[in-house]
């Protein structure tokens, strides 16, 4: 049996898209800071490069999302928030 569940409702239902874009930018900035911190604390040059590659990929993804594309903004906020939570978890810390 396949799951045909609808995607979750827009968590920003009563919020203007400009505010959603601000949340998108803030989330990207937080994640960039975490990646950059990991890069600076890397034990090896290879690990440092891996984290820095994530910084650059995030920058490119951030630039690629149109400020008016609410669905993409929300999808990125959700994905980046999960990554932030994972990076900040005690197991990964």
C-alpha positions as a printed NumPy array, in Angstrom:
array([[ 0.   ,  0.   ,  0.   ],
       [ 1.469,  3.325, -1.028],
       [ 1.365,  6.393,  1.13 ],
       [-0.46 ,  9.189, -0.66 ],
       [-0.26 , 11.621,  2.226],
       [-0.472, 15.278,  1.372],
       [ 2.538, 17.436,  2.119],
       [ 2.258, 19.275,  5.429],
       [ 0.337, 22.511,  5.416],
       [ 2.291, 25.681,  4.837],
       [ 3.808, 26.449,  8.263],
       [ 3.854, 30.11 ,  7.218],
       [ 0.222, 30.188,  6.086],
       [-0.565, 33.645,  7.46 ],
       [ 2.892, 35.097,  6.862],
       [ 3.838, 37.228,  3.843],
       [ 6.359, 35.695,  1.445],
       [ 8.824, 38.489,  2.243],
       [ 8.922, 37.276,  5.846],
       [ 9.336, 33.67 ,  4.662],
       [12.297, 34.879,  2.592],
       [13.772, 36.491,  5.714],
       [13.458, 33.151,  7.551],
       [15.079, 31.419,  4.551],
       [18.003, 33.852,  4.692],
       [18.375, 33.54 ,  8.455],
       [18.342, 29.746,  8.285],
       [20.962, 29.756,  5.529],
       [23.136, 32.134,  7.543],
       [22.923, 29.921, 10.632],
       [23.836, 26.807,  8.666],
       [26.688, 28.618,  6.915],
       [28.074, 29.575, 10.304],
       [27.941, 25.981, 11.498],
       [29.669, 24.711,  8.356],
       [32.296, 27.444,  8.568],
       [32.963, 26.655, 12.224],
       [33.419, 22.976, 11.381],
       [35.782, 23.941,  8.58 ],
       [37.906, 26.08 , 10.904],
       [38.073, 23.298, 13.523],
       [38.793, 20.505, 11.053],
       [41.589, 18.146, 11.991],
       [42.818, 17.699,  8.423],
       [43.009, 19.727,  5.253],
       [40.696, 17.215,  3.569],
       [38.04 , 17.606,  6.253],
       [38.403, 21.398,  6.126],
       [37.861, 21.293,  2.365],
       [34.772, 19.079,  2.733],
       [33.136, 21.567,  5.111],
       [34.139, 24.506,  2.933],
       [32.576, 22.759, -0.086],
       [29.332, 22.609,  1.905],
       [29.586, 26.363,  2.55 ],
       [29.952, 27.012, -1.175],
       [27.139, 24.613, -2.15 ],
       [24.829, 26.28 ,  0.365],
       [25.737, 29.702, -1.002],
       [24.92 , 28.528, -4.52 ],
       [21.622, 26.961, -3.426],
       [20.672, 30.135, -1.588],
       [21.34 , 32.249, -4.667],
       [19.389, 29.888, -6.934],
       [16.066, 30.207, -5.084],
       [13.915, 33.087, -6.315],
       [12.773, 35.335, -3.462],
       [ 9.146, 34.982, -4.587],
       [ 9.111, 31.16 , -4.854],
       [ 7.379, 30.377, -1.587],
       [ 7.381, 26.589, -2.07 ],
       [11.135, 26.47 , -2.651],
       [11.791, 28.844,  0.24 ],
       [ 9.801, 26.654,  2.619],
       [11.392, 23.432,  1.34 ],
       [14.885, 24.839,  1.883],
       [14.008, 26.173,  5.341],
       [12.79 , 22.704,  6.35 ],
       [15.84 , 20.911,  4.921],
       [18.328, 23.379,  6.376],
       [16.597, 23.371,  9.768],
       [16.952, 19.586,  9.929],
       [20.649, 19.907,  9.082],
       [21.118, 22.575, 11.764],
       [19.417, 20.343, 14.32 ],
       [21.613, 17.423, 13.315],
       [24.808, 19.464, 13.523],
       [23.804, 20.865, 16.912],
       [22.814, 17.484, 18.36 ],
       [25.022, 16.186, 21.18 ],
       [25.825, 13.025, 19.21 ],
       [27.282, 15.005, 16.318],
       [28.464, 18.143, 18.126]])
